[in-house]
Short mmCIF file of C-alpha atoms in Angstrom, two decimals:
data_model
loop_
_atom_site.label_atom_id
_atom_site.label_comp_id
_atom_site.label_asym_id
_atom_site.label_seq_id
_atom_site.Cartn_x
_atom_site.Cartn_y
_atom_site.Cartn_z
CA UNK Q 5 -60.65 -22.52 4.93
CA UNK Q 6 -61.53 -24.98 2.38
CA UNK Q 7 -59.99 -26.26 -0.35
CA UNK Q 8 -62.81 -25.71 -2.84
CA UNK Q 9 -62.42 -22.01 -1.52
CA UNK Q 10 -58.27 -22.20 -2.91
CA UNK Q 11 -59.08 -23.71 -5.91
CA UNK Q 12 -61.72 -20.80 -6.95
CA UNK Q 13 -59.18 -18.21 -6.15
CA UNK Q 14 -55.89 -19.99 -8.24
CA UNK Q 15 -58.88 -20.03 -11.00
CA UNK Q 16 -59.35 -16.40 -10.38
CA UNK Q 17 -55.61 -15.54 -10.21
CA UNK Q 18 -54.93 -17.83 -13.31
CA UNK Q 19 -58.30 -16.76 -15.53
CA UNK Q 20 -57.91 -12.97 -14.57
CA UNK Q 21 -61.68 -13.43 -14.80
CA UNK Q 22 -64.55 -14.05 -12.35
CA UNK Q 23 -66.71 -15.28 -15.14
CA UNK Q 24 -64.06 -17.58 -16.78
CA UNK Q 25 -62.58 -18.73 -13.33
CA UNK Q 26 -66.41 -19.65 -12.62
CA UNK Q 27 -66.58 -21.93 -15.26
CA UNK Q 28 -63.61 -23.07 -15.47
CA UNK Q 29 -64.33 -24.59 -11.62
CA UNK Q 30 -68.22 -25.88 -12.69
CA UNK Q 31 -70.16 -23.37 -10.56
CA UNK Q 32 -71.50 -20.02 -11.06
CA UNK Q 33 -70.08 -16.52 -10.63
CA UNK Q 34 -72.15 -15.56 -7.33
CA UNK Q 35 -71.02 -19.10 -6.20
CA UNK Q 36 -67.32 -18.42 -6.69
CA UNK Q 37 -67.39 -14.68 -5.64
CA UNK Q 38 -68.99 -15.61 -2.37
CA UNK Q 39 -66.17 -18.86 -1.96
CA UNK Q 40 -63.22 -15.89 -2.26
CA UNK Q 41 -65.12 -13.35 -0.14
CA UNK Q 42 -65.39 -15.65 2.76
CA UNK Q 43 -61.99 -16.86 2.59
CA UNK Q 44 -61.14 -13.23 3.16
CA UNK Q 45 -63.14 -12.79 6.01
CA UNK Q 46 -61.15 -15.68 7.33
CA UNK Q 47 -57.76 -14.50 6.86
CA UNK Q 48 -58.77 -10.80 7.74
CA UNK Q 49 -57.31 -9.72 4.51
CA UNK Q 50 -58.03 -8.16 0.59
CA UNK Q 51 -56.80 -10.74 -1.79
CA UNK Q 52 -58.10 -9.56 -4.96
CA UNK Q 53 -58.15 -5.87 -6.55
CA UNK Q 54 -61.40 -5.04 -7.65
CA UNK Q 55 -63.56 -2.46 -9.54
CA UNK Q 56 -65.60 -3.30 -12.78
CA UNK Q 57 -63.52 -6.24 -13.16
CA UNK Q 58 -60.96 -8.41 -11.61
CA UNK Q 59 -57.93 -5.86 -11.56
CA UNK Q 60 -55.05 -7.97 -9.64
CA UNK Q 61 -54.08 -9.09 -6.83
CA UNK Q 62 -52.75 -7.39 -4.21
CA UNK Q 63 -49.56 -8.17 -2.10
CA UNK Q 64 -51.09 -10.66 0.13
CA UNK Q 65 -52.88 -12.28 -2.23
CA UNK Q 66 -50.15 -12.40 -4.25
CA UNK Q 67 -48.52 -14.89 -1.38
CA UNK Q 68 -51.61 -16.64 -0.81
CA UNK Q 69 -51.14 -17.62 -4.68
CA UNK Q 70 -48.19 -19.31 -4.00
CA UNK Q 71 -49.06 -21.40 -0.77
CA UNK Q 72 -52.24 -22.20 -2.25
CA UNK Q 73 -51.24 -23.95 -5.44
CA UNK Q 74 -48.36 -25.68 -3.10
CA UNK Q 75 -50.98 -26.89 -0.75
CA UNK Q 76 -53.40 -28.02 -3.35
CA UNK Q 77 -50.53 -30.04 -5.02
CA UNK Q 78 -50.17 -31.39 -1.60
CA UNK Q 79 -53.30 -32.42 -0.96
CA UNK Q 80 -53.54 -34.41 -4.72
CA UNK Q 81 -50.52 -36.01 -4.18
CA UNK Q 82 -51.81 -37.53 -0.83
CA UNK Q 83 -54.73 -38.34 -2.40
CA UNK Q 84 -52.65 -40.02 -4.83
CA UNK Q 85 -50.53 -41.73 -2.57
CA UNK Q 86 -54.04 -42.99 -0.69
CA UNK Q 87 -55.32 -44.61 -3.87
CA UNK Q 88 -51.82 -46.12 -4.38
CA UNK Q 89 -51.91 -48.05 -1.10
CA UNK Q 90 -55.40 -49.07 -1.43
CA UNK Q 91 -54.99 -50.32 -5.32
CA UNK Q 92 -51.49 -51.32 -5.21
CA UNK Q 93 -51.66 -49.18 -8.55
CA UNK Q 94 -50.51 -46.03 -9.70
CA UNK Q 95 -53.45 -43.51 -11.15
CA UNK Q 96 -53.89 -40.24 -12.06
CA UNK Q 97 -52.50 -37.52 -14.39
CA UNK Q 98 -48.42 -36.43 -14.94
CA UNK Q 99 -48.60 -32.98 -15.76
CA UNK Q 100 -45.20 -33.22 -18.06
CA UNK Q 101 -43.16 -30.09 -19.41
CA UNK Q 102 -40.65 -30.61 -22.26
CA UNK Q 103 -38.91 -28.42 -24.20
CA UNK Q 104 -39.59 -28.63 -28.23
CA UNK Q 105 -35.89 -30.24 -29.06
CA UNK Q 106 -37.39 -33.44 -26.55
CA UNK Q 107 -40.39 -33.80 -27.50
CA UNK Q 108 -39.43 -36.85 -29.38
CA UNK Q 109 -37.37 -38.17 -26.83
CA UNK Q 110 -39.48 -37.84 -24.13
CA UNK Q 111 -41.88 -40.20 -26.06
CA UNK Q 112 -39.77 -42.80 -25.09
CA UNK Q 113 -40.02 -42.06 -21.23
CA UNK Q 114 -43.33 -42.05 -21.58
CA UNK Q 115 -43.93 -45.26 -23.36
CA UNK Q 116 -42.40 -47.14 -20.78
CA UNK Q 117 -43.97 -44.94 -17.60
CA UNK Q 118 -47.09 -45.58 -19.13
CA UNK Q 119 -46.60 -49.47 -19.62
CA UNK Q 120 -45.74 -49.82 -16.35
CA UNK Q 121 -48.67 -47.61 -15.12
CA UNK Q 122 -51.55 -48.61 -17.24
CA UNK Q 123 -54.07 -46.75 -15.16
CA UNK Q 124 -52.00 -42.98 -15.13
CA UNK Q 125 -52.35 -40.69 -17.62
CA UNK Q 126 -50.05 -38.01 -19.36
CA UNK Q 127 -50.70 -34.64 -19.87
CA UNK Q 128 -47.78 -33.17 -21.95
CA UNK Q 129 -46.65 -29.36 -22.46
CA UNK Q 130 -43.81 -29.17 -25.29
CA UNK Q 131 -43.70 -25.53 -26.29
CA UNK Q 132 -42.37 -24.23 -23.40
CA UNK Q 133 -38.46 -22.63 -23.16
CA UNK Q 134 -36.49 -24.09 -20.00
CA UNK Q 135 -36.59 -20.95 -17.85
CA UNK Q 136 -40.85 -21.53 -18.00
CA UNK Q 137 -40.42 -25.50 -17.27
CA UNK Q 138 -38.27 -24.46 -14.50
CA UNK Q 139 -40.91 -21.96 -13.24
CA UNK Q 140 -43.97 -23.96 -13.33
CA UNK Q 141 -42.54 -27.03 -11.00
CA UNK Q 142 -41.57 -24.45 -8.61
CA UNK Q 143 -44.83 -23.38 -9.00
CA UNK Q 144 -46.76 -26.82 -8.67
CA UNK Q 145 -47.91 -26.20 -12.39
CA UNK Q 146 -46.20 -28.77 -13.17
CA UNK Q 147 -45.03 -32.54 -12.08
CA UNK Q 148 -42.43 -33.03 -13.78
CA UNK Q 149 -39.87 -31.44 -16.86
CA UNK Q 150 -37.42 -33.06 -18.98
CA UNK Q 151 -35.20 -29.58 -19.83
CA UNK Q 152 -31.70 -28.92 -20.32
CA UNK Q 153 -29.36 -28.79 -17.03
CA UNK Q 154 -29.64 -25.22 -15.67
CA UNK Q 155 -27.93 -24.79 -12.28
CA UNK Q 156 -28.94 -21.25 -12.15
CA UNK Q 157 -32.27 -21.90 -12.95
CA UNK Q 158 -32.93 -25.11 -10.97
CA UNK Q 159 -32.64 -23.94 -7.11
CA UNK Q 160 -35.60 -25.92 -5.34
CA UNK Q 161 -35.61 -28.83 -7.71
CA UNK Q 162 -34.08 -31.92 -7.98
CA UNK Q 163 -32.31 -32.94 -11.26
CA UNK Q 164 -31.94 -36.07 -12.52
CA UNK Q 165 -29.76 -36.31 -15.64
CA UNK Q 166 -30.94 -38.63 -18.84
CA UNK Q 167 -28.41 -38.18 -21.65
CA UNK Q 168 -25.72 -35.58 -23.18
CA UNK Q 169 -27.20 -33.97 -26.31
CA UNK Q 170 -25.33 -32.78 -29.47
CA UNK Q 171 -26.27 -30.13 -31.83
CA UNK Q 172 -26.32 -31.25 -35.80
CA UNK Q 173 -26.76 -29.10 -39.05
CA UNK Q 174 -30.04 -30.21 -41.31
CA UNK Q 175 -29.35 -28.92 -44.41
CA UNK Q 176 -30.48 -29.94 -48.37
CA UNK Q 177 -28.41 -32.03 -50.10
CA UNK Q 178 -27.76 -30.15 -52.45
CA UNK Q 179 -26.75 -27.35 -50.28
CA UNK Q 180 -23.44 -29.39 -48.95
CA UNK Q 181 -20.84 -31.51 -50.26
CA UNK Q 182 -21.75 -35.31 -50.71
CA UNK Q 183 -18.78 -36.99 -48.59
CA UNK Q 184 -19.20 -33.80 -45.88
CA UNK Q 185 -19.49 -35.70 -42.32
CA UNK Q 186 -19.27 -32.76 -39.94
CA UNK Q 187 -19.50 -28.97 -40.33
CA UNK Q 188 -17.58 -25.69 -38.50
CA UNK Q 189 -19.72 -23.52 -36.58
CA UNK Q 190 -18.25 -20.89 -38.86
CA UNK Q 191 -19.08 -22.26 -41.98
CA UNK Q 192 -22.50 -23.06 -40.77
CA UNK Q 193 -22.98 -18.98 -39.70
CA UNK Q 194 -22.39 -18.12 -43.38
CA UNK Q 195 -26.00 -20.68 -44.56
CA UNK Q 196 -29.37 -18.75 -45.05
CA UNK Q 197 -30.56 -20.09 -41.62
CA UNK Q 198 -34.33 -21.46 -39.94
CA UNK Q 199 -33.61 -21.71 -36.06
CA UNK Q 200 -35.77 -21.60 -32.84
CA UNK Q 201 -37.02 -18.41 -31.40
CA UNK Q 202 -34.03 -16.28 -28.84
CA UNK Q 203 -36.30 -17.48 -25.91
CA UNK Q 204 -35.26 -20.97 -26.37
CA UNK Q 205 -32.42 -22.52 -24.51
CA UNK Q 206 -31.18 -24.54 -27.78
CA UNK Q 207 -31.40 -20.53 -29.42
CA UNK Q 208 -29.32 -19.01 -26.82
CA UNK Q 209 -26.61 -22.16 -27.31
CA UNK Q 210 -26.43 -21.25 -30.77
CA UNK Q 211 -26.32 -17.76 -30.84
CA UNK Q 212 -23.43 -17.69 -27.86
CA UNK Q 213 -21.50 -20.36 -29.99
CA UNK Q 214 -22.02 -18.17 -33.69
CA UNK Q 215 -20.58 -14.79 -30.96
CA UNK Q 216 -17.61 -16.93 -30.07
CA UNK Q 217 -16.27 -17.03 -33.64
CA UNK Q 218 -17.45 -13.01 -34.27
CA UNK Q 219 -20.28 -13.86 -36.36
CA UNK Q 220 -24.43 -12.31 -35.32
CA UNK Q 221 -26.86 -14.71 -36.85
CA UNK Q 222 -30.50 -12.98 -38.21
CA UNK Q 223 -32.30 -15.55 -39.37
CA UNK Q 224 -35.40 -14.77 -41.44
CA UNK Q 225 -37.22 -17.79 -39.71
CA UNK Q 226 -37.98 -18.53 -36.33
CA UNK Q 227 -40.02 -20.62 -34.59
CA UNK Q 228 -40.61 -22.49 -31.58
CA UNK Q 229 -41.59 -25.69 -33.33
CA UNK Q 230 -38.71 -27.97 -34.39
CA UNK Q 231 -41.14 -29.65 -37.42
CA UNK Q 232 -41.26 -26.25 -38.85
CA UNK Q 233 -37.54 -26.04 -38.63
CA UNK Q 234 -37.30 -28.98 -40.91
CA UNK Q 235 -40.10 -28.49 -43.05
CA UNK Q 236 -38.00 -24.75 -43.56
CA UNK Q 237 -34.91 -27.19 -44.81
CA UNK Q 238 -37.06 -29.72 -46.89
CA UNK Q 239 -38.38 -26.63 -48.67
CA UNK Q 240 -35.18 -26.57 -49.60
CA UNK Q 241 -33.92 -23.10 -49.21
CA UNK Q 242 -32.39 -23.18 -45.51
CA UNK Q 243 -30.67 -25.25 -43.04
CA UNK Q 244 -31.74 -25.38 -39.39
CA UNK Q 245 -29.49 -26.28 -36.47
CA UNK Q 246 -31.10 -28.84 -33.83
CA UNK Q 247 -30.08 -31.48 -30.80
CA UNK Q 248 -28.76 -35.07 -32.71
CA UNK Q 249 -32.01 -36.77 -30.54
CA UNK Q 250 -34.56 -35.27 -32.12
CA UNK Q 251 -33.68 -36.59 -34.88
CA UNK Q 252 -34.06 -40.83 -33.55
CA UNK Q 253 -37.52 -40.99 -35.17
CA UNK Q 254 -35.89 -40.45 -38.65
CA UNK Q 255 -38.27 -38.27 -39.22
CA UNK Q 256 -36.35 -36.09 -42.01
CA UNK Q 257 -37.41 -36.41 -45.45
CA UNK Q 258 -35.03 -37.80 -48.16
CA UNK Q 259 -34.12 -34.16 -49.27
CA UNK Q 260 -32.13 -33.74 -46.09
CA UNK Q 261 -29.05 -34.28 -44.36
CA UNK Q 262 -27.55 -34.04 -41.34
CA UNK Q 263 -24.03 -33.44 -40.39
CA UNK Q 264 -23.12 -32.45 -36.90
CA UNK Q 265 -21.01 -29.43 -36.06
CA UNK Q 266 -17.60 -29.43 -34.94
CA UNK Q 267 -14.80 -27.03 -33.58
CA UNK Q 268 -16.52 -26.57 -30.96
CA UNK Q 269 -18.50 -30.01 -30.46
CA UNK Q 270 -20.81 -28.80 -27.85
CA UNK Q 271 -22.95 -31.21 -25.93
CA UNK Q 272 -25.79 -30.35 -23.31
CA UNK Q 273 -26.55 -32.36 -20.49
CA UNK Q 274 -30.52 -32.80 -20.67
CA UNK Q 275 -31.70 -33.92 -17.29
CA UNK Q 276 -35.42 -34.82 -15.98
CA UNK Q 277 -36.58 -32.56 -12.82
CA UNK Q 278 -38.93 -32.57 -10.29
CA UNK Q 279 -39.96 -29.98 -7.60
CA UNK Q 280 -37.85 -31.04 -4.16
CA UNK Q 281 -40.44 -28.93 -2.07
CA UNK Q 282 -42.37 -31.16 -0.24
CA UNK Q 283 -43.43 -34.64 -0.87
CA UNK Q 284 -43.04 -35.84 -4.48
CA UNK Q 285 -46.19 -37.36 -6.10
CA UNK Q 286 -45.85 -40.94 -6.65
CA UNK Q 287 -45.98 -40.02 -10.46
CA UNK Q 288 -43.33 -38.10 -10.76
CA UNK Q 289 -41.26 -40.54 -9.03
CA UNK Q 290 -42.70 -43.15 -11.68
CA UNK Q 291 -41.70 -41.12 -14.53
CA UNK Q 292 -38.46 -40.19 -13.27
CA UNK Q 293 -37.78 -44.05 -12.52
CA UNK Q 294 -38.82 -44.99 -15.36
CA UNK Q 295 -36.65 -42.26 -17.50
CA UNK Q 296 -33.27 -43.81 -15.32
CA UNK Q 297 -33.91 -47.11 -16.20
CA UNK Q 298 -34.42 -46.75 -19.99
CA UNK Q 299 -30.72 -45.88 -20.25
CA UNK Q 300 -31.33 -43.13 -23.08
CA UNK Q 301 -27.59 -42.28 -23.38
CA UNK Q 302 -26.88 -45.84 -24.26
CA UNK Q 303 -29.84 -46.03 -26.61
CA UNK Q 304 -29.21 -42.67 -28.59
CA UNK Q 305 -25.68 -43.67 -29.12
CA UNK Q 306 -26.75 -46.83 -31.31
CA UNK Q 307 -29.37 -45.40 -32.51
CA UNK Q 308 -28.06 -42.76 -34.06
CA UNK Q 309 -24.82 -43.47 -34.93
CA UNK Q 310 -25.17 -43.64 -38.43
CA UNK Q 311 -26.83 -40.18 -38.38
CA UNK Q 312 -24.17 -38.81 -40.36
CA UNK Q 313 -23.65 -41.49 -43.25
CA UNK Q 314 -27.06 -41.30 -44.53
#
């Protein structure tokens, strides 16, 4: 078994395509349809369903799925850890998973992971709701997530946490009270409301916070993008509901405010994690050294702590 013969089937498995797994691996179809049949012959077994066209896979290549993209992590991250010893230097490519409220803060981490590492590369996902982030480094998809604490979620992986997050109401000025500093979650449930999509950790916060005081929201907008959430408020017709970091970069226009919500003041511990199955890749252990030593909880609380004067 090789592990050119792995990496054509994950294609396969991932593409749901012969032809598109084919090219997505540089060679052609026979090529890659020869590559799977052998390694079948090998392990005595049926991996894929076929008729016409790839159909599935079956139970036992369903399992073979799972080992293989484990031991083809593997294998890069000792190839990794080779090069490291030879150059003294860290190289390749962090596959990074955020979710959308840290995609802004997780610019920081990277700044200084790169800095330090001038020869790795990052490869960032930022769309993706914690539950996926979660799944993907379990399933060697990914190297590393910065993601809300989830305990039941986070079972094979190790969490490291970064900084406590707070949620804060972006609304048009002219939609609240000048000298208004903080908000009730109430009052906030009774605004014409933007907010992320239910599949969304920040989402499901919310909308258990809005069921504590009786109230269902239905927003008309939602979205998995926090820069359409704000460009929703700076058209000036709705406020939006997002984590205090996101907002570091000061990236709201001068239409805006923000005011952070109170009775409850909730805060979420946001964490950076890393599959603890097997060896870790010496870039995730970079980027998670890198993300403890910036000290973000220290740095959001000066930086924004005029958030709500503005």
């Amino acid at each position: 078994m090789l592990f050119r013969q792995l990496e054509y089937f994950v294609a396969v498995a991932e593409e749901r395509h012969f032809a598109r797994a084919a090219e997505k691996c540089y060679v052609s179809q026979p090529a890659l349809s020869a590559a799977i049949a052998k390694l079948e012959r090998e392990l005595d077994v049926t991996l894929i369903k076929r008729g016409r066209s790839f159909e599935g896979l079956t139970p036992e290549g369903e399992r073979l799925l799972v080992w293989a993209k484990r031991i083809l992590a593997e294998h890069d991250i000792f190839r990794a850890e080779l090069r490291a010893m030879q150059s003294g230097e860290i190289a390749g490519t962090l596959r990074l998973g955020t979710i959308p409220t840290a995609s802004t803060t997780s610019s920081l981490v990277i700044s200084s992971f790169c800095s330090a590492h001038p020869r790795a590369k990052v490869q960032i996902r930022s769309q993706l709701a914690t539950s996926d982030l979660y799944r993907r480094l379990r399933a060697f998809e990914l190297d590393a997530a910065i993601a809300p604490v989830a305990p039941e979620e986070s079972q094979g992986l190790d969490v490291v946490p970064l900084y406590e997050d707070r949620y804060v109401f972006v609304v048009p000025t002219d939609m609240l009270a000048e000298d208004a500093l903080t908000l009730r979650w109430v009052d906030a449930g009774q605004y014409p409301l933007a907010l992320l999509t239910p599949d969304m950790r920040v989402r499901q916060v919310i909308d258990a916070t809005f069921a504590h005081h009786g109230i269902t929201v239905s927003p008309q907008v939602e979205t998995d993008s926090v820069s359409t959430l704000l460009a929703q408020s700076a058209s000036g017709d709705r406020a939006c509901i997002v984590p205090q970091t996101w907002l570091w970069t000061n990236l709201m226009s001068a239409g805006l405010r923000a005011v952070e919500l109170v009775d409850p003041s909730l805060e979420t511990q946001i964490a950076a994690a890393v599959n603890s199955k097997g060896p870790r890749s010496p870039l995730a252990r970079a980027f998670v050294a890198s993300a403890q030593h910036l000290k973000l909880g220290e740095f959001f609380a000066k930086r924004l702590g005029g958030l709500y004067r503005r």
